Amino acid sequence: MKKLLSVEHAGRGHWVGNGFPVRTMFSHHSHGARISPFLLLDYAGPAEFPPSDQPRGVEEHPHKGFETVTIVYSGEVEHRDSSGGGGVIGPGDVQWMTAASGLVHEEMHGRDFTQRGGVLEMVQLWVNLPAKDKSAQPHYQGITASQIPEVPLPSAAGTVRVIAGAFGRQTGPAKTYTPLNVWDVRLTAGHRAELRVPEGHNTLLFLLSGQVELAGGEMLRDTGLAVFDRQGDSLTLAALQDAKLLLLSGEPIDEPVVAHGPFVMNTEAEIRQAFADFHAGRMGQLVAKPE
Ligand code: MN
């Protein structure tokens, strides 16, 4: 059994651009090596947006040295980047963008969603890359809900959608640089589940909604984050209400992290170089959007 290290709840929110009202659930700056290989988790919404003709989101900005993973629960997110990647994702879909050597991108609400209005709920996870892969070519994986295997839990306790890594015999579609798991977990009120999580993985459990009792009686309420020890290989959860959870686990990357804004490198010199590259236009640019 993995030992529970802490339970934390969402603090105050902030806006990313004019499209994403987020609460930061963890970051490298506050949690350090305990969350490696993950760097940041922003939870956006659920927030109601009225119909509009004006695009909403966050305009062109750079990233380098890591990956951004966007999971949509409600609404629509449209992305395009200077490596040629792009697409629109809706509920159940995932965008896995590898910034690696550097790119610029924009993240907007989908055009249809903007015009229609509705509830936006999504998370954005930042995943670090090992030093040897920070100079890899940027690329983009658009993953639709139909590509993500859904595994039923025993005794009708719920389901696990395997976005990355493996759960039981099922493997997720996302290609990753280091061993990690990203699972979209749903538990049914009144049921218990035991999840096997690899020994040695840093493990984080984020509760988007519902209520779950952890082993030892500790309670996780929305929007709560449970941080577990690397040792041990299982978690036991009892759903007191229907629960929507995101389980993240991964082998720690044992390297220095120097993060500044949109860049995550290993040294200060590399951060200075990233800013210089961006300002010199070496991270590319977005092509003009067709009207
Ligand atoms: Mn971004």
mmCIF file of C-alpha atoms and ligand atoms in Angstrom:
data_model
loop_
_atom_site.group_PDB
_atom_site.id
_atom_site.type_symbol
_atom_site.label_atom_id
_atom_site.label_comp_id
_atom_site.label_asym_id
_atom_site.label_seq_id
_atom_site.Cartn_x
_atom_site.Cartn_y
_atom_site.Cartn_z
ATOM 1 C CA MET A 1 0.000 0.000 0.000
ATOM 2 C CA LYS A 2 1.260 3.454 -0.868
ATOM 3 C CA LYS A 3 1.467 5.755 2.135
ATOM 4 C CA LEU A 4 -0.546 8.971 1.957
ATOM 5 C CA LEU A 5 1.795 11.970 2.304
ATOM 6 C CA SER A 6 -0.714 14.819 2.160
ATOM 7 C CA VAL A 7 -4.211 15.922 1.200
ATOM 8 C CA GLU A 8 -4.526 19.401 -0.243
ATOM 9 C CA HIS A 9 -7.403 21.443 -1.591
ATOM 10 C CA ALA A 10 -7.610 23.918 -4.430
ATOM 11 C CA GLY A 11 -6.592 27.440 -3.558
ATOM 12 C CA ARG A 12 -7.576 30.657 -5.291
ATOM 13 C CA GLY A 13 -7.918 30.652 -9.021
ATOM 14 C CA HIS A 14 -6.533 32.792 -11.801
ATOM 15 C CA TRP A 15 -7.287 33.233 -15.473
ATOM 16 C CA VAL A 16 -5.122 31.875 -18.276
ATOM 17 C CA GLY A 17 -5.888 34.210 -21.170
ATOM 18 C CA ASN A 18 -9.616 35.003 -21.262
ATOM 19 C CA GLY A 19 -10.730 31.400 -21.756
ATOM 20 C CA PHE A 20 -9.446 29.331 -18.863
ATOM 21 C CA PRO A 21 -10.367 30.079 -15.234
ATOM 22 C CA VAL A 22 -7.931 27.696 -13.538
ATOM 23 C CA ARG A 23 -6.913 26.557 -10.104
ATOM 24 C CA THR A 24 -3.372 25.211 -9.860
ATOM 25 C CA MET A 25 -3.506 21.910 -7.961
ATOM 26 C CA PHE A 26 0.245 21.357 -7.838
ATOM 27 C CA SER A 27 3.374 22.774 -9.352
ATOM 28 C CA HIS A 28 7.067 22.076 -9.391
ATOM 29 C CA HIS A 29 7.556 25.351 -7.504
ATOM 30 C CA SER A 30 5.453 24.195 -4.515
ATOM 31 C CA HIS A 31 5.964 20.421 -4.620
ATOM 32 C CA GLY A 32 9.434 19.884 -6.128
ATOM 33 C CA ALA A 33 10.727 16.364 -6.700
ATOM 34 C CA ARG A 34 7.745 14.726 -4.959
ATOM 35 C CA ILE A 35 5.663 15.149 -8.129
ATOM 36 C CA SER A 36 8.335 14.336 -10.741
ATOM 37 C CA PRO A 37 7.946 13.601 -13.682
ATOM 38 C CA PHE A 38 4.891 15.885 -13.460
ATOM 39 C CA LEU A 39 5.380 19.642 -13.207
ATOM 40 C CA LEU A 40 1.989 21.293 -12.961
ATOM 41 C CA LEU A 41 -1.722 20.569 -12.906
ATOM 42 C CA ASP A 42 -4.219 23.306 -13.719
ATOM 43 C CA TYR A 43 -7.918 22.547 -13.327
ATOM 44 C CA ALA A 44 -10.199 24.786 -15.403
ATOM 45 C CA GLY A 45 -13.844 25.211 -14.555
ATOM 46 C CA PRO A 46 -16.477 23.911 -14.525
ATOM 47 C CA ALA A 47 -17.366 27.402 -15.780
ATOM 48 C CA GLU A 48 -20.317 28.528 -17.854
ATOM 49 C CA PHE A 49 -19.542 30.640 -20.912
ATOM 50 C CA PRO A 50 -22.330 32.502 -22.735
ATOM 51 C CA PRO A 51 -22.538 32.239 -26.534
ATOM 52 C CA SER A 52 -20.107 34.602 -28.269
ATOM 53 C CA ASP A 53 -18.670 35.483 -31.665
ATOM 54 C CA GLN A 54 -15.340 36.479 -30.097
ATOM 55 C CA PRO A 55 -12.651 33.780 -29.860
ATOM 56 C CA ARG A 56 -11.712 33.030 -26.228
ATOM 57 C CA GLY A 57 -8.528 31.438 -24.987
ATOM 58 C CA VAL A 58 -4.844 32.150 -24.752
ATOM 59 C CA GLU A 59 -3.023 33.527 -27.756
ATOM 60 C CA GLU A 60 0.332 32.585 -29.234
ATOM 61 C CA HIS A 61 2.971 31.751 -26.594
ATOM 62 C CA PRO A 62 6.020 29.462 -26.417
ATOM 63 C CA HIS A 63 6.935 26.271 -24.554
ATOM 64 C CA LYS A 64 10.176 24.315 -24.360
ATOM 65 C CA GLY A 65 11.573 21.327 -22.478
ATOM 66 C CA PHE A 66 8.391 19.445 -21.533
ATOM 67 C CA GLU A 67 4.925 18.292 -22.646
ATOM 68 C CA THR A 68 1.451 19.760 -22.128
ATOM 69 C CA VAL A 69 -1.452 17.339 -21.782
ATOM 70 C CA THR A 70 -4.989 18.709 -22.077
ATOM 71 C CA ILE A 71 -7.943 16.555 -21.048
ATOM 72 C CA VAL A 72 -11.427 17.896 -21.804
ATOM 73 C CA TYR A 73 -14.429 16.868 -19.673
ATOM 74 C CA SER A 74 -16.917 19.418 -20.987
ATOM 75 C CA GLY A 75 -16.742 21.985 -23.783
ATOM 76 C CA GLU A 76 -14.218 22.154 -26.588
ATOM 77 C CA VAL A 77 -10.570 23.185 -26.869
ATOM 78 C CA GLU A 78 -8.823 24.029 -30.117
ATOM 79 C CA HIS A 79 -5.066 24.014 -30.413
ATOM 80 C CA ARG A 80 -2.523 24.797 -33.090
ATOM 81 C CA ASP A 81 1.229 25.018 -32.914
ATOM 82 C CA SER A 82 4.249 25.967 -34.974
ATOM 83 C CA SER A 83 5.260 22.322 -35.494
ATOM 84 C CA GLY A 84 2.106 21.903 -37.586
ATOM 85 C CA GLY A 85 0.152 20.150 -34.850
ATOM 86 C CA GLY A 86 -3.412 21.084 -34.121
ATOM 87 C CA GLY A 87 -6.967 19.982 -33.641
ATOM 88 C CA VAL A 88 -10.212 20.403 -31.766
ATOM 89 C CA ILE A 89 -10.985 18.141 -28.822
ATOM 90 C CA GLY A 90 -14.222 17.623 -26.932
ATOM 91 C CA PRO A 91 -15.383 15.632 -23.900
ATOM 92 C CA GLY A 92 -13.243 12.532 -23.319
ATOM 93 C CA ASP A 93 -10.552 13.595 -25.805
ATOM 94 C CA VAL A 94 -6.917 14.429 -25.035
ATOM 95 C CA GLN A 95 -4.213 16.553 -26.639
ATOM 96 C CA TRP A 96 -0.673 15.463 -25.834
ATOM 97 C CA MET A 97 1.726 18.151 -27.078
ATOM 98 C CA THR A 98 5.463 17.585 -26.877
ATOM 99 C CA ALA A 99 7.126 21.005 -26.876
ATOM 100 C CA ALA A 100 10.618 19.480 -26.455
ATOM 101 C CA SER A 101 13.087 21.719 -28.398
ATOM 102 C CA GLY A 102 10.549 24.533 -28.511
ATOM 103 C CA LEU A 103 7.414 25.723 -30.271
ATOM 104 C CA VAL A 104 4.731 28.353 -30.059
ATOM 105 C CA HIS A 105 1.055 27.523 -29.804
ATOM 106 C CA GLU A 106 -2.371 28.956 -29.109
ATOM 107 C CA GLU A 107 -5.083 27.361 -26.992
ATOM 108 C CA MET A 108 -8.623 28.511 -27.669
ATOM 109 C CA HIS A 109 -12.155 27.382 -27.068
ATOM 110 C CA GLY A 110 -13.465 25.473 -30.079
ATOM 111 C CA ARG A 111 -15.275 27.714 -32.550
ATOM 112 C CA ASP A 112 -18.575 25.798 -32.266
ATOM 113 C CA PHE A 113 -18.419 25.793 -28.463
ATOM 114 C CA THR A 114 -17.712 29.539 -28.460
ATOM 115 C CA GLN A 115 -20.765 30.239 -30.612
ATOM 116 C CA ARG A 116 -23.001 27.799 -28.759
ATOM 117 C CA GLY A 117 -21.762 28.590 -25.228
ATOM 118 C CA GLY A 118 -21.836 26.084 -22.388
ATOM 119 C CA VAL A 119 -19.796 24.606 -19.589
ATOM 120 C CA LEU A 120 -16.019 24.264 -19.904
ATOM 121 C CA GLU A 121 -14.242 21.735 -17.698
ATOM 122 C CA MET A 122 -10.725 20.548 -18.453
ATOM 123 C CA VAL A 123 -7.331 19.912 -16.958
ATOM 124 C CA GLN A 124 -3.907 20.752 -18.246
ATOM 125 C CA LEU A 125 -1.023 18.669 -17.005
ATOM 126 C CA TRP A 126 2.638 19.477 -17.627
ATOM 127 C CA VAL A 127 4.948 16.466 -17.954
ATOM 128 C CA ASN A 128 8.707 16.921 -17.757
ATOM 129 C CA LEU A 129 11.138 15.436 -20.255
ATOM 130 C CA PRO A 130 14.536 13.964 -19.355
ATOM 131 C CA ALA A 131 17.491 16.155 -20.389
ATOM 132 C CA LYS A 132 18.282 13.874 -23.345
ATOM 133 C CA ASP A 133 14.798 14.439 -24.818
ATOM 134 C CA LYS A 134 14.471 18.196 -24.265
ATOM 135 C CA SER A 135 16.007 18.758 -27.689
ATOM 136 C CA ALA A 136 13.674 16.317 -29.485
ATOM 137 C CA GLN A 137 11.522 17.532 -32.371
ATOM 138 C CA PRO A 138 8.232 19.036 -31.185
ATOM 139 C CA HIS A 139 5.203 16.908 -32.019
ATOM 140 C CA TYR A 140 1.553 16.476 -31.255
ATOM 141 C CA GLN A 141 -0.731 13.551 -30.425
ATOM 142 C CA GLY A 142 -4.441 14.151 -30.821
ATOM 143 C CA ILE A 143 -6.185 11.343 -28.938
ATOM 144 C CA THR A 144 -9.920 10.832 -29.297
ATOM 145 C CA ALA A 145 -12.139 9.233 -26.653
ATOM 146 C CA SER A 146 -12.704 6.197 -28.905
ATOM 147 C CA GLN A 147 -8.944 5.433 -28.841
ATOM 148 C CA ILE A 148 -8.832 5.342 -25.030
ATOM 149 C CA PRO A 149 -9.610 1.905 -23.552
ATOM 150 C CA GLU A 150 -12.116 1.858 -20.717
ATOM 151 C CA VAL A 151 -11.568 -0.903 -18.166
ATOM 152 C CA PRO A 152 -14.419 -1.882 -15.835
ATOM 153 C CA LEU A 153 -13.428 -2.272 -12.177
ATOM 154 C CA PRO A 154 -14.458 -5.435 -10.308
ATOM 155 C CA SER A 155 -17.903 -5.517 -8.649
ATOM 156 C CA ALA A 156 -19.185 -2.652 -10.831
ATOM 157 C CA ALA A 157 -17.158 -0.235 -8.703
ATOM 158 C CA GLY A 158 -16.508 2.041 -11.684
ATOM 159 C CA THR A 159 -14.201 2.394 -14.680
ATOM 160 C CA VAL A 160 -10.651 3.361 -15.564
ATOM 161 C CA ARG A 161 -9.943 5.035 -18.911
ATOM 162 C CA VAL A 162 -6.278 4.455 -19.691
ATOM 163 C CA ILE A 163 -4.951 7.607 -21.379
ATOM 164 C CA ALA A 164 -1.272 6.772 -20.851
ATOM 165 C CA GLY A 165 0.579 3.847 -19.321
ATOM 166 C CA ALA A 166 -1.172 0.627 -18.430
ATOM 167 C CA PHE A 167 -3.963 -0.582 -16.211
ATOM 168 C CA GLY A 168 -4.219 -4.347 -15.902
ATOM 169 C CA ARG A 169 -3.694 -5.668 -19.427
ATOM 170 C CA GLN A 170 -4.824 -2.496 -21.171
ATOM 171 C CA THR A 171 -2.362 0.110 -22.384
ATOM 172 C CA GLY A 172 -3.177 3.725 -23.182
ATOM 173 C CA PRO A 173 -2.660 5.344 -26.606
ATOM 174 C CA ALA A 174 -0.373 8.210 -25.492
ATOM 175 C CA LYS A 175 3.306 7.725 -26.260
ATOM 176 C CA THR A 176 5.473 8.947 -23.394
ATOM 177 C CA TYR A 177 9.219 9.462 -22.915
ATOM 178 C CA THR A 178 9.361 8.034 -19.387
ATOM 179 C CA PRO A 179 7.206 5.402 -17.647
ATOM 180 C CA LEU A 180 4.023 7.037 -16.373
ATOM 181 C CA ASN A 181 0.288 6.491 -15.979
ATOM 182 C CA VAL A 182 -2.575 8.878 -16.648
ATOM 183 C CA TRP A 183 -5.943 7.341 -15.761
ATOM 184 C CA ASP A 184 -9.412 8.899 -15.882
ATOM 185 C CA VAL A 185 -11.096 7.062 -13.004
ATOM 186 C CA ARG A 186 -14.834 7.000 -12.204
ATOM 187 C CA LEU A 187 -16.101 5.388 -8.998
ATOM 188 C CA THR A 188 -19.699 4.633 -8.115
ATOM 189 C CA ALA A 189 -21.042 5.743 -4.733
ATOM 190 C CA GLY A 190 -20.967 2.981 -2.139
ATOM 191 C CA HIS A 191 -18.230 0.973 -3.866
ATOM 192 C CA ARG A 192 -14.587 0.300 -3.043
ATOM 193 C CA ALA A 193 -11.719 -0.185 -5.449
ATOM 194 C CA GLU A 194 -8.101 -1.195 -5.160
ATOM 195 C CA LEU A 195 -5.841 0.294 -7.821
ATOM 196 C CA ARG A 196 -2.426 -1.237 -8.481
ATOM 197 C CA VAL A 197 0.126 1.529 -9.032
ATOM 198 C CA PRO A 198 3.783 0.689 -9.739
ATOM 199 C CA GLU A 199 6.279 0.619 -6.882
ATOM 200 C CA GLY A 200 8.690 3.532 -7.233
ATOM 201 C CA HIS A 201 6.206 5.831 -8.992
ATOM 202 C CA ASN A 202 5.392 9.216 -7.502
ATOM 203 C CA THR A 203 1.602 9.104 -7.291
ATOM 204 C CA LEU A 204 -1.023 11.858 -7.284
ATOM 205 C CA LEU A 205 -4.775 11.484 -7.100
ATOM 206 C CA PHE A 206 -6.891 14.501 -8.039
ATOM 207 C CA LEU A 207 -10.607 14.437 -7.220
ATOM 208 C CA LEU A 208 -12.556 16.623 -9.657
ATOM 209 C CA SER A 209 -15.936 15.882 -8.104
ATOM 210 C CA GLY A 210 -17.545 13.591 -5.547
ATOM 211 C CA GLN A 211 -16.110 12.276 -2.310
ATOM 212 C CA VAL A 212 -13.699 9.434 -1.630
ATOM 213 C CA GLU A 213 -12.363 7.904 1.581
ATOM 214 C CA LEU A 214 -8.720 6.863 1.398
ATOM 215 C CA ALA A 215 -7.179 3.984 3.341
ATOM 216 C CA GLY A 216 -6.735 5.124 6.934
ATOM 217 C CA GLY A 217 -9.967 7.108 6.886
ATOM 218 C CA GLU A 218 -8.600 10.294 5.325
ATOM 219 C CA MET A 219 -11.283 12.046 3.259
ATOM 220 C CA LEU A 220 -10.789 13.476 -0.215
ATOM 221 C CA ARG A 221 -13.416 16.052 -1.218
ATOM 222 C CA ASP A 222 -13.696 18.002 -4.437
ATOM 223 C CA THR A 223 -11.373 19.589 -5.514
ATOM 224 C CA GLY A 224 -8.788 17.723 -3.511
ATOM 225 C CA LEU A 225 -5.373 16.325 -4.262
ATOM 226 C CA ALA A 226 -3.835 13.338 -2.473
ATOM 227 C CA VAL A 227 -0.068 12.885 -2.723
ATOM 228 C CA PHE A 228 1.324 9.383 -2.106
ATOM 229 C CA ASP A 229 4.752 7.971 -1.369
ATOM 230 C CA ARG A 230 6.834 6.212 -4.039
ATOM 231 C CA GLN A 231 6.971 3.044 -1.965
ATOM 232 C CA GLY A 232 4.117 0.558 -2.095
ATOM 233 C CA ASP A 233 2.079 -0.627 -5.045
ATOM 234 C CA SER A 234 -1.604 -0.056 -4.365
ATOM 235 C CA LEU A 235 -4.262 2.465 -3.362
ATOM 236 C CA THR A 236 -7.594 1.635 -1.763
ATOM 237 C CA LEU A 237 -10.494 3.996 -2.393
ATOM 238 C CA ALA A 238 -14.064 3.976 -1.117
ATOM 239 C CA ALA A 239 -16.503 6.235 -2.955
ATOM 240 C CA LEU A 240 -18.938 7.983 -0.610
ATOM 241 C CA GLN A 241 -20.389 9.813 -3.617
ATOM 242 C CA ASP A 242 -19.975 9.177 -7.342
ATOM 243 C CA ALA A 243 -16.417 10.311 -7.946
ATOM 244 C CA LYS A 244 -14.457 11.630 -10.918
ATOM 245 C CA LEU A 245 -10.718 11.259 -10.374
ATOM 246 C CA LEU A 246 -7.490 11.699 -12.276
ATOM 247 C CA LEU A 247 -4.725 9.344 -11.229
ATOM 248 C CA LEU A 248 -1.177 10.314 -12.166
ATOM 249 C CA SER A 249 1.854 8.189 -11.444
ATOM 250 C CA GLY A 250 5.332 8.179 -12.878
ATOM 251 C CA GLU A 251 8.929 7.199 -12.438
ATOM 252 C CA PRO A 252 10.715 10.287 -11.085
ATOM 253 C CA ILE A 253 13.199 12.021 -13.388
ATOM 254 C CA ASP A 254 16.210 12.472 -11.120
ATOM 255 C CA GLU A 255 17.626 15.629 -12.715
ATOM 256 C CA PRO A 256 17.693 19.302 -11.725
ATOM 257 C CA VAL A 257 14.616 21.295 -12.772
ATOM 258 C CA VAL A 258 14.955 24.973 -13.621
ATOM 259 C CA ALA A 259 11.545 26.318 -14.604
ATOM 260 C CA HIS A 260 10.784 29.825 -15.737
ATOM 261 C CA GLY A 261 7.343 30.644 -17.148
ATOM 262 C CA PRO A 262 6.774 28.539 -20.255
ATOM 263 C CA PHE A 263 10.237 26.930 -20.243
ATOM 264 C CA VAL A 264 11.408 23.965 -18.135
ATOM 265 C CA MET A 265 15.090 23.103 -18.469
ATOM 266 C CA ASN A 266 17.960 21.760 -16.340
ATOM 267 C CA THR A 267 20.109 24.912 -15.949
ATOM 268 C CA GLU A 268 19.735 28.703 -15.796
ATOM 269 C CA ALA A 269 21.890 29.002 -18.929
ATOM 270 C CA GLU A 270 19.406 26.825 -20.834
ATOM 271 C CA ILE A 271 16.539 29.063 -19.680
ATOM 272 C CA ARG A 272 18.389 32.162 -20.928
ATOM 273 C CA GLN A 273 18.986 30.378 -24.231
ATOM 274 C CA ALA A 274 15.283 29.473 -24.477
ATOM 275 C CA PHE A 275 14.253 33.128 -24.070
ATOM 276 C CA ALA A 276 16.852 34.151 -26.653
ATOM 277 C CA ASP A 277 15.625 31.478 -29.086
ATOM 278 C CA PHE A 278 12.012 32.532 -28.630
ATOM 279 C CA HIS A 279 12.728 36.227 -29.108
ATOM 280 C CA ALA A 280 14.802 35.465 -32.204
ATOM 281 C CA GLY A 281 11.858 33.554 -33.700
ATOM 282 C CA ARG A 282 13.636 30.202 -33.557
ATOM 283 C CA MET A 283 10.582 28.480 -32.031
ATOM 284 C CA GLY A 284 8.640 29.107 -35.194
ATOM 285 C CA GLN A 285 5.381 30.913 -35.697
ATOM 286 C CA LEU A 286 1.764 30.134 -36.367
ATOM 287 C CA VAL A 287 0.601 30.402 -39.927
ATOM 288 C CA ALA A 288 -2.201 32.898 -40.578
ATOM 289 C CA LYS A 289 -5.539 31.377 -39.759
ATOM 290 C CA PRO A 290 -8.006 30.925 -42.621
ATOM 291 C CA GLU A 291 -11.107 33.076 -42.127
HETATM 292 MN MN MN B 1 0.408 26.714 -23.546
#
